[in-house]
Amino acid sequence: MLYGKLSELPEKEIRVLIERGGELTNVSDTVSSILADVRIEGDMALRKYTQRFDGAKIDAIEVSREEIEKAYNTTDKELIKHLEIAAGNIRKFHEAQMPEKMWFMQLAPGIELGQKITALDSVGAYVPGGRASYPSTALMTVVPAKVAGVRNVIMCTPPGPDGKVNPLTLAAAKVAGADHVYRVGGVQAIAAMAFGTASVMKVDKIVGPGNVYVTAAKMQIRDMAEIDFPAGPSEVLIIADESAHPAMVAADMIAQAEHDPHAVSVLVTTSEKLASGVKEEVLKQAQSTVRGEIVSSSLKNAAILIADSIEQCIDISNSFAPEHLEIMTKNDDMVLEKIEHAGSIFVGNYAPVPVGDYASGTNHVLPTAGYARMYSGLNIMHFLKVSSIQRISKEGLATIRDTVISLAEKEGLQAHADAIRIRFSRSE
């Protein structure tokens, strides 16, 4: 764990922290090979790689309706209730994001301009497995797609060694409204959704988080399907002052660390006392966590940095562009106002990242590794297309005729200019 005053730490170490990532190039060749296999061999390749990477022999790639219904009916009713509460909150938040489906404005007499919103035809949701099951990700990816009006929403998730998908994930898929669920994960799942196979529907867009292999696969198939953004190992940056409680800050760092050995947890604070207390608490809490081995590995990527001012904390955060940003300061409005790059922002001592992971309603599928500088977290617009509209009368066209003709001829596009002239040379 990196610890100390920013003014005293080597610049190289701070740069390595901020410029984290870069693993995509390390797995590029492996990913390319798997993508090519699935493109050529289809379902045969899906079965081969599922046995190799998940240790599961599978026959039917699609999970049957009966299996989904059984998972839903045998899941503890209290858990179903909580899935439905979370799904309801996610639905409400994303419904609030929905833009007006069509609008017009009058630019000038005879010239109406407008916009039409249309949902994508098909979307593939990737729900990770492996070290843990993520029914919450099924809700986060499928629910907003359905709110947007996507007709076909499919879901891919890895099976366990027995070839079965985690029942709670299947129950979440039913609650969310997934149209099809496939027991396939990893690079092969991304390939199947991008190219299509005999069993898996080809989709227009793929969304959802994953490990470095999944992220690299998403980046490589963009000529076949659109993606949301790179979403790799999870991370949190916490801006805190002396008003924050060390145990709470430490708990939030540990919570992030238990996701993945490559997860990153960072505290930037103006208080040396808080920094010391958080370090002590992190080491103590790490000893009692259930996923101790993962947390121990992840904390090697962690940092507790002491800044000279709250402005320096903000500068570090904006340079880092975290997936999750927590603000635990007395004047949180001022800090929030100055934040420029963050996937999702949690304000106050009682807004830890897990509320957004599960139940507050905001989306937990977010850009990582600094990609929050140019990407937004998953939202309703990821599932929609925008078409511009122009409705123009002859009188309206007359007002811009000379401009269009002049610019078209200047660009050497005579037919463009003639397409305008002909409308005024004909008698109607």
Short mmCIF file of C-alpha atoms in Angstrom, two decimals:
data_model
loop_
_atom_site.label_atom_id
_atom_site.label_comp_id
_atom_site.label_asym_id
_atom_site.label_seq_id
_atom_site.Cartn_x
_atom_site.Cartn_y
_atom_site.Cartn_z
CA MET A 1 0.00 0.00 0.00
CA LEU A 2 1.29 3.41 -0.97
CA TYR A 3 1.21 5.76 2.04
CA GLY A 4 2.48 9.24 2.72
CA LYS A 5 2.36 12.96 1.97
CA LEU A 6 1.92 13.80 -1.68
CA SER A 7 4.70 16.36 -1.43
CA GLU A 8 7.15 13.68 -0.24
CA LEU A 9 6.21 10.67 -2.36
CA PRO A 10 8.20 10.00 -5.56
CA GLU A 11 6.45 11.47 -8.60
CA LYS A 12 6.92 8.17 -10.42
CA GLU A 13 4.81 6.30 -7.86
CA ILE A 14 1.98 8.82 -8.14
CA ARG A 15 2.13 8.59 -11.93
CA VAL A 16 1.94 4.77 -11.85
CA LEU A 17 -1.13 5.03 -9.61
CA ILE A 18 -2.88 7.55 -11.87
CA GLU A 19 -1.89 5.80 -15.12
CA ARG A 20 -3.07 2.39 -13.90
CA GLY A 21 -4.24 -0.16 -16.43
CA GLY A 22 -2.50 -1.03 -19.67
CA GLU A 23 -3.08 -4.77 -19.23
CA LEU A 24 -5.21 -4.93 -22.38
CA THR A 25 -2.19 -5.14 -24.67
CA ASN A 26 -0.79 -8.03 -22.58
CA VAL A 27 -3.75 -10.26 -23.39
CA SER A 28 -4.46 -9.02 -26.91
CA ASP A 29 -3.12 -12.04 -28.81
CA THR A 30 -4.90 -14.57 -26.61
CA VAL A 31 -8.17 -12.68 -26.97
CA SER A 32 -7.82 -12.37 -30.75
CA SER A 33 -7.29 -16.13 -31.06
CA ILE A 34 -10.43 -16.96 -29.06
CA LEU A 35 -12.51 -14.44 -31.00
CA ALA A 36 -11.38 -15.96 -34.29
CA ASP A 37 -12.20 -19.49 -33.10
CA VAL A 38 -15.73 -18.55 -32.08
CA ARG A 39 -16.29 -16.66 -35.32
CA ILE A 40 -15.38 -19.75 -37.34
CA GLU A 41 -16.49 -22.66 -35.13
CA GLY A 42 -19.49 -21.10 -33.37
CA ASP A 43 -21.11 -23.27 -30.71
CA MET A 44 -18.33 -25.85 -30.90
CA ALA A 45 -15.82 -23.21 -29.79
CA LEU A 46 -18.16 -22.01 -27.03
CA ARG A 47 -18.30 -25.53 -25.57
CA LYS A 48 -14.54 -25.99 -25.94
CA TYR A 49 -13.62 -22.78 -24.12
CA THR A 50 -16.30 -23.24 -21.45
CA GLN A 51 -14.75 -26.58 -20.58
CA ARG A 52 -11.23 -25.13 -20.66
CA PHE A 53 -11.84 -21.99 -18.61
CA ASP A 54 -14.90 -22.83 -16.47
CA GLY A 55 -14.31 -26.56 -16.09
CA ALA A 56 -17.84 -27.23 -17.31
CA LYS A 57 -19.10 -29.57 -20.00
CA ILE A 58 -22.20 -28.03 -21.50
CA ASP A 59 -24.62 -29.32 -24.11
CA ALA A 60 -27.43 -26.79 -24.23
CA ILE A 61 -25.90 -23.32 -24.42
CA GLU A 62 -29.14 -21.47 -23.78
CA VAL A 63 -30.64 -21.74 -20.31
CA SER A 64 -34.17 -23.09 -20.67
CA ARG A 65 -37.28 -21.24 -19.48
CA GLU A 66 -37.93 -24.16 -17.14
CA GLU A 67 -34.49 -23.79 -15.53
CA ILE A 68 -35.04 -20.05 -15.06
CA GLU A 69 -38.50 -20.57 -13.57
CA LYS A 70 -37.16 -23.25 -11.23
CA ALA A 71 -34.35 -20.94 -10.06
CA TYR A 72 -36.85 -18.15 -9.43
CA ASN A 73 -39.34 -20.38 -7.60
CA THR A 74 -36.72 -22.02 -5.37
CA THR A 75 -34.90 -18.80 -4.44
CA ASP A 76 -35.66 -17.56 -0.94
CA LYS A 77 -38.71 -15.26 -1.16
CA GLU A 78 -36.96 -12.63 0.94
CA LEU A 79 -34.15 -12.50 -1.63
CA ILE A 80 -36.68 -12.22 -4.45
CA LYS A 81 -38.27 -9.29 -2.61
CA HIS A 82 -34.90 -7.54 -2.36
CA LEU A 83 -34.18 -8.18 -6.06
CA GLU A 84 -37.52 -6.62 -6.92
CA ILE A 85 -36.89 -3.61 -4.66
CA ALA A 86 -33.50 -3.04 -6.30
CA ALA A 87 -34.96 -3.53 -9.79
CA GLY A 88 -37.74 -1.07 -9.00
CA ASN A 89 -35.28 1.61 -7.91
CA ILE A 90 -33.09 1.02 -10.97
CA ARG A 91 -36.17 1.24 -13.19
CA LYS A 92 -37.34 4.53 -11.63
CA PHE A 93 -33.92 6.17 -11.97
CA HIS A 94 -33.53 5.17 -15.61
CA GLU A 95 -37.09 6.14 -16.46
CA ALA A 96 -36.19 9.61 -15.17
CA GLN A 97 -33.29 9.67 -17.65
CA MET A 98 -35.51 8.99 -20.66
CA PRO A 99 -35.43 11.92 -23.09
CA GLU A 100 -38.42 13.17 -25.04
CA LYS A 101 -39.03 10.68 -27.87
CA MET A 102 -39.56 13.35 -30.53
CA TRP A 103 -39.40 17.14 -30.65
CA PHE A 104 -39.34 19.96 -33.21
CA MET A 105 -38.20 23.55 -33.24
CA GLN A 106 -38.77 26.27 -35.83
CA LEU A 107 -35.41 27.56 -37.00
CA ALA A 108 -37.06 30.01 -39.42
CA PRO A 109 -40.36 30.20 -41.30
CA GLY A 110 -40.63 27.00 -43.35
CA ILE A 111 -37.70 25.27 -41.61
CA GLU A 112 -38.50 22.85 -38.80
CA LEU A 113 -35.70 20.89 -37.17
CA GLY A 114 -36.20 18.07 -34.73
CA GLN A 115 -34.98 14.89 -33.14
CA LYS A 116 -36.34 11.35 -32.88
CA ILE A 117 -35.24 8.84 -30.27
CA THR A 118 -35.35 5.12 -31.13
CA ALA A 119 -34.30 2.13 -29.03
CA LEU A 120 -31.70 -0.32 -30.32
CA ASP A 121 -33.10 -3.57 -31.70
CA SER A 122 -30.90 -5.91 -29.66
CA VAL A 123 -28.49 -5.70 -26.74
CA GLY A 124 -26.26 -8.28 -25.10
CA ALA A 125 -25.64 -7.98 -21.36
CA TYR A 126 -22.49 -9.58 -19.97
CA VAL A 127 -22.81 -10.65 -16.33
CA PRO A 128 -19.53 -11.84 -14.80
CA GLY A 129 -19.11 -14.99 -12.74
CA GLY A 130 -15.97 -16.72 -11.61
CA ARG A 131 -14.98 -15.53 -8.14
CA ALA A 132 -18.55 -14.51 -7.29
CA SER A 133 -22.02 -14.36 -8.79
CA TYR A 134 -23.40 -10.94 -9.70
CA PRO A 135 -27.20 -10.94 -9.86
CA SER A 136 -27.00 -7.19 -9.29
CA THR A 137 -25.25 -6.80 -12.66
CA ALA A 138 -28.10 -8.65 -14.33
CA LEU A 139 -30.43 -5.97 -12.97
CA MET A 140 -28.08 -3.09 -13.86
CA THR A 141 -27.67 -4.14 -17.49
CA VAL A 142 -31.06 -5.62 -18.41
CA VAL A 143 -33.47 -3.26 -16.59
CA PRO A 144 -32.33 0.00 -18.29
CA ALA A 145 -32.30 -1.73 -21.69
CA LYS A 146 -35.92 -2.74 -21.16
CA VAL A 147 -36.82 0.75 -19.90
CA ALA A 148 -35.32 2.14 -23.12
CA GLY A 149 -37.54 -0.16 -25.17
CA VAL A 150 -34.93 -2.63 -26.54
CA ARG A 151 -36.91 -5.54 -28.01
CA ASN A 152 -34.30 -8.28 -27.61
CA VAL A 153 -32.12 -8.27 -24.49
CA ILE A 154 -29.94 -11.34 -24.09
CA MET A 155 -27.63 -12.19 -21.21
CA CYS A 156 -24.42 -14.22 -21.10
CA THR A 157 -22.93 -15.41 -17.83
CA PRO A 158 -20.42 -18.19 -17.02
CA PRO A 159 -21.64 -21.51 -15.58
CA GLY A 160 -20.16 -23.25 -12.58
CA PRO A 161 -18.20 -26.50 -12.93
CA ASP A 162 -21.53 -28.36 -12.93
CA GLY A 163 -22.57 -26.51 -16.07
CA LYS A 164 -25.33 -24.62 -14.28
CA VAL A 165 -25.75 -20.87 -13.87
CA ASN A 166 -26.02 -19.53 -10.33
CA PRO A 167 -29.76 -19.70 -9.44
CA LEU A 168 -29.80 -16.21 -7.94
CA THR A 169 -28.39 -14.78 -11.18
CA LEU A 170 -31.13 -16.58 -13.11
CA ALA A 171 -33.76 -15.24 -10.71
CA ALA A 172 -32.37 -11.73 -11.26
CA ALA A 173 -32.51 -12.24 -15.03
CA LYS A 174 -36.22 -13.09 -14.74
CA VAL A 175 -36.92 -10.10 -12.48
CA ALA A 176 -35.03 -7.82 -14.89
CA GLY A 177 -36.85 -9.14 -17.95
CA ALA A 178 -34.05 -10.79 -19.98
CA ASP A 179 -35.38 -12.43 -23.14
CA HIS A 180 -32.67 -15.13 -23.39
CA VAL A 181 -29.92 -16.32 -21.03
CA TYR A 182 -26.83 -18.24 -22.16
CA ARG A 183 -24.44 -20.28 -19.99
CA VAL A 184 -21.26 -18.92 -21.50
CA GLY A 185 -18.75 -16.40 -20.18
CA GLY A 186 -15.40 -14.79 -20.84
CA VAL A 187 -14.06 -13.80 -24.24
CA GLN A 188 -16.14 -16.53 -25.89
CA ALA A 189 -19.35 -14.91 -24.64
CA ILE A 190 -18.38 -11.52 -26.10
CA ALA A 191 -17.52 -13.23 -29.39
CA ALA A 192 -20.84 -15.10 -29.47
CA MET A 193 -22.86 -11.92 -28.95
CA ALA A 194 -20.82 -9.97 -31.49
CA PHE A 195 -20.76 -12.58 -34.29
CA GLY A 196 -23.77 -14.73 -33.45
CA THR A 197 -23.76 -18.55 -33.40
CA ALA A 198 -26.37 -21.24 -33.99
CA SER A 199 -27.42 -20.86 -30.35
CA VAL A 200 -26.59 -17.25 -29.45
CA MET A 201 -28.29 -14.27 -31.05
CA LYS A 202 -26.06 -11.62 -32.63
CA VAL A 203 -26.67 -8.23 -31.03
CA ASP A 204 -26.15 -4.61 -31.97
CA LYS A 205 -24.50 -3.60 -28.70
CA ILE A 206 -22.75 -5.32 -25.78
CA VAL A 207 -22.78 -3.86 -22.27
CA GLY A 208 -21.49 -4.96 -18.88
CA PRO A 209 -18.29 -5.27 -16.87
CA GLY A 210 -15.68 -8.01 -16.90
CA ASN A 211 -12.06 -8.90 -16.30
CA VAL A 212 -9.19 -7.74 -18.49
CA TYR A 213 -9.89 -10.49 -21.07
CA VAL A 214 -13.55 -9.54 -21.38
CA THR A 215 -12.65 -5.85 -21.64
CA ALA A 216 -10.03 -6.55 -24.32
CA ALA A 217 -12.57 -8.65 -26.24
CA LYS A 218 -15.11 -5.83 -26.15
CA MET A 219 -12.52 -3.42 -27.51
CA GLN A 220 -11.64 -5.80 -30.37
CA ILE A 221 -15.18 -6.53 -31.65
CA ARG A 222 -16.28 -2.93 -32.14
CA ASP A 223 -16.45 -3.38 -35.92
CA MET A 224 -19.19 -5.99 -35.36
CA ALA A 225 -21.09 -4.58 -32.38
CA GLU A 226 -21.09 -1.34 -30.44
CA ILE A 227 -19.99 -1.47 -26.78
CA ASP A 228 -20.67 0.68 -23.76
CA PHE A 229 -17.08 1.41 -22.63
CA PRO A 230 -14.04 -0.35 -21.13
CA ALA A 231 -15.07 -1.65 -17.70
CA GLY A 232 -12.34 -3.62 -15.99
CA PRO A 233 -11.25 -4.15 -12.37
CA SER A 234 -13.19 -2.03 -9.90
CA GLU A 235 -11.84 1.04 -8.09
CA VAL A 236 -12.75 3.75 -5.60
CA LEU A 237 -11.18 7.07 -4.72
CA ILE A 238 -12.26 8.74 -1.48
CA ILE A 239 -11.81 12.45 -0.76
CA ALA A 240 -12.05 13.02 2.98
CA ASP A 241 -11.17 15.57 5.63
CA GLU A 242 -11.01 15.39 9.42
CA SER A 243 -14.80 15.08 9.65
CA ALA A 244 -14.74 11.53 8.22
CA HIS A 245 -14.66 8.44 10.44
CA PRO A 246 -11.58 6.20 9.94
CA ALA A 247 -13.52 2.95 10.35
CA MET A 248 -16.08 3.97 7.69
CA VAL A 249 -13.42 5.03 5.20
CA ALA A 250 -11.46 1.83 5.80
CA ALA A 251 -14.59 -0.29 5.38
CA ASP A 252 -15.25 1.32 2.01
CA MET A 253 -11.68 0.63 0.87
CA ILE A 254 -11.97 -3.00 1.97
CA ALA A 255 -15.34 -3.33 0.24
CA GLN A 256 -13.75 -2.25 -3.02
CA ALA A 257 -10.72 -4.45 -2.48
CA GLU A 258 -12.79 -7.64 -2.14
CA HIS A 259 -13.99 -7.40 -5.76
CA ASP A 260 -10.79 -8.49 -7.45
CA PRO A 261 -7.02 -8.81 -6.81
CA HIS A 262 -6.56 -5.97 -9.33
CA ALA A 263 -9.10 -3.62 -7.69
CA VAL A 264 -7.80 -0.22 -6.58
CA SER A 265 -8.75 1.67 -3.39
CA VAL A 266 -7.42 5.19 -2.80
CA LEU A 267 -7.90 7.71 0.00
CA VAL A 268 -6.84 11.32 -0.53
CA THR A 269 -7.15 13.39 2.63
CA THR A 270 -6.06 16.66 4.19
CA SER A 271 -5.84 15.03 7.64
CA GLU A 272 -2.75 13.14 8.79
CA LYS A 273 -4.75 11.87 11.76
CA LEU A 274 -7.43 10.42 9.49
CA ALA A 275 -4.82 8.87 7.19
CA SER A 276 -3.11 7.14 10.10
CA GLY A 277 -6.42 5.95 11.53
CA VAL A 278 -7.61 4.60 8.19
CA LYS A 279 -4.37 2.71 7.62
CA GLU A 280 -4.69 1.08 11.02
CA GLU A 281 -8.35 0.22 10.40
CA VAL A 282 -7.67 -1.18 6.92
CA LEU A 283 -5.06 -3.58 8.24
CA LYS A 284 -7.36 -4.62 11.10
CA GLN A 285 -10.50 -5.08 8.99
CA ALA A 286 -8.60 -6.96 6.28
CA GLN A 287 -7.81 -9.72 8.77
CA SER A 288 -11.46 -10.56 9.36
CA THR A 289 -12.90 -10.26 5.86
CA VAL A 290 -14.26 -13.42 4.23
CA ARG A 291 -12.45 -12.87 0.91
CA GLY A 292 -9.15 -12.34 2.71
CA GLU A 293 -6.82 -13.59 -0.03
CA ILE A 294 -8.37 -11.32 -2.67
CA VAL A 295 -8.38 -8.33 -0.29
CA SER A 296 -4.75 -8.92 0.61
CA SER A 297 -3.73 -8.91 -3.06
CA SER A 298 -5.88 -5.90 -3.89
CA LEU A 299 -4.50 -3.79 -1.03
CA LYS A 300 -1.09 -3.91 -2.71
CA ASN A 301 -2.67 -1.55 -5.26
CA ALA A 302 -4.16 0.71 -2.57
CA ALA A 303 -2.96 4.17 -1.57
CA ILE A 304 -3.49 6.58 1.33
CA LEU A 305 -2.30 10.01 0.28
CA ILE A 306 -2.04 13.12 2.44
CA ALA A 307 -2.63 16.36 0.55
CA ASP A 308 -1.80 19.94 1.49
CA SER A 309 -5.31 21.19 0.75
CA ILE A 310 -8.76 20.07 -0.32
CA GLU A 311 -8.02 21.63 -3.72
CA GLN A 312 -5.09 19.26 -4.11
CA CYS A 313 -7.38 16.35 -3.21
CA ILE A 314 -9.73 17.44 -5.99
CA ASP A 315 -6.86 17.78 -8.48
CA ILE A 316 -5.68 14.25 -7.71
CA SER A 317 -9.21 12.91 -8.11
CA ASN A 318 -9.70 14.64 -11.47
CA SER A 319 -6.36 13.28 -12.68
CA PHE A 320 -7.28 9.78 -11.47
CA ALA A 321 -10.82 9.91 -12.97
CA PRO A 322 -12.16 7.18 -10.68
CA GLU A 323 -14.89 4.69 -11.42
CA HIS A 324 -16.37 5.43 -7.98
CA LEU A 325 -15.77 8.67 -6.11
CA GLU A 326 -16.77 9.14 -2.47
CA ILE A 327 -16.81 12.61 -0.94
CA MET A 328 -16.63 12.70 2.87
CA THR A 329 -15.98 16.34 3.69
CA LYS A 330 -17.62 19.13 5.66
CA ASN A 331 -18.17 21.23 2.53
CA ASP A 332 -19.18 18.47 0.13
CA ASP A 333 -21.09 20.80 -2.23
CA MET A 334 -17.92 22.75 -2.98
CA VAL A 335 -15.99 19.55 -3.68
CA LEU A 336 -18.79 18.13 -5.84
CA GLU A 337 -18.93 21.32 -7.90
CA LYS A 338 -15.24 21.01 -8.80
CA ILE A 339 -15.28 17.33 -9.78
CA GLU A 340 -14.80 16.91 -13.53
CA HIS A 341 -14.16 13.20 -14.07
CA ALA A 342 -15.88 10.38 -12.18
CA GLY A 343 -18.07 7.44 -13.14
CA SER A 344 -20.42 7.62 -10.14
CA ILE A 345 -20.24 10.03 -7.19
CA PHE A 346 -21.27 9.24 -3.61
CA VAL A 347 -21.72 12.23 -1.31
CA GLY A 348 -21.68 12.09 2.49
CA ASN A 349 -20.67 9.66 5.21
CA TYR A 350 -23.78 7.56 4.63
CA ALA A 351 -23.46 7.07 0.86
CA PRO A 352 -20.91 4.25 0.50
CA VAL A 353 -20.35 2.64 -2.90
CA PRO A 354 -22.33 -0.54 -2.05
CA VAL A 355 -25.62 1.43 -2.08
CA GLY A 356 -25.00 2.19 -5.75
CA ASP A 357 -23.81 -1.36 -6.37
CA TYR A 358 -27.15 -2.76 -5.32
CA ALA A 359 -30.16 -0.70 -4.48
CA SER A 360 -30.13 3.11 -4.71
CA GLY A 361 -31.08 2.95 -8.39
CA THR A 362 -28.03 4.47 -10.08
CA ASN A 363 -26.04 2.17 -12.33
CA HIS A 364 -22.97 0.28 -11.18
CA VAL A 365 -21.64 -0.48 -14.68
CA LEU A 366 -19.00 2.23 -14.94
CA PRO A 367 -15.79 3.12 -16.82
CA THR A 368 -12.57 2.19 -15.00
CA ALA A 369 -8.82 2.79 -15.40
CA GLY A 370 -9.26 6.51 -16.05
CA TYR A 371 -11.80 6.09 -18.85
CA ALA A 372 -14.22 8.27 -16.86
CA ARG A 373 -12.37 11.16 -18.53
CA MET A 374 -14.24 10.45 -21.76
CA TYR A 375 -17.00 7.92 -21.02
CA SER A 376 -20.20 8.10 -18.97
CA GLY A 377 -21.42 5.26 -16.79
CA LEU A 378 -24.16 3.03 -18.18
CA ASN A 379 -27.31 5.08 -18.64
CA ILE A 380 -30.46 5.13 -20.71
CA MET A 381 -28.74 6.80 -23.69
CA HIS A 382 -26.52 3.73 -24.17
CA PHE A 383 -29.62 1.90 -25.40
CA LEU A 384 -31.00 4.63 -27.66
CA LYS A 385 -30.22 6.13 -31.08
CA VAL A 386 -30.81 9.76 -32.02
CA SER A 387 -32.01 10.67 -35.53
CA SER A 388 -32.11 14.31 -36.57
CA ILE A 389 -35.11 15.51 -38.58
CA GLN A 390 -35.64 18.40 -40.98
CA ARG A 391 -39.05 19.33 -42.36
CA ILE A 392 -38.60 22.13 -44.93
CA SER A 393 -41.03 23.91 -47.24
CA LYS A 394 -40.12 25.55 -50.58
CA GLU A 395 -40.25 28.93 -48.84
CA GLY A 396 -37.95 27.69 -46.11
CA LEU A 397 -35.49 26.22 -48.60
CA ALA A 398 -35.40 29.53 -50.43
CA THR A 399 -33.95 31.22 -47.34
CA ILE A 400 -30.88 28.96 -47.31
CA ARG A 401 -30.68 28.15 -51.06
CA ASP A 402 -27.76 30.44 -51.81
CA THR A 403 -25.78 29.25 -48.80
CA VAL A 404 -26.14 25.57 -49.72
CA ILE A 405 -25.33 26.14 -53.40
CA SER A 406 -22.32 28.31 -52.63
CA LEU A 407 -20.77 25.88 -50.12
CA ALA A 408 -21.51 22.81 -52.29
CA GLU A 409 -19.82 24.37 -55.33
CA LYS A 410 -16.86 25.47 -53.24
CA GLU A 411 -16.40 21.83 -52.23
CA GLY A 412 -16.65 20.70 -55.85
CA LEU A 413 -19.94 18.87 -55.35
CA GLN A 414 -21.91 20.18 -58.32
CA ALA A 415 -24.72 17.61 -58.00
CA HIS A 416 -25.38 18.79 -54.46
CA ALA A 417 -25.89 22.32 -55.75
CA ASP A 418 -28.05 21.09 -58.63
CA ALA A 419 -30.29 19.19 -56.19
CA ILE A 420 -31.19 22.60 -54.75
CA ARG A 421 -31.51 24.45 -58.09
CA ILE A 422 -33.87 21.90 -59.61
CA ARG A 423 -36.44 22.59 -56.92
CA PHE A 424 -36.73 26.18 -58.11
CA SER A 425 -36.52 25.56 -61.86
CA ARG A 426 -39.61 23.32 -61.97
CA SER A 427 -43.10 24.74 -62.20
CA GLU A 428 -45.50 23.05 -59.80
#
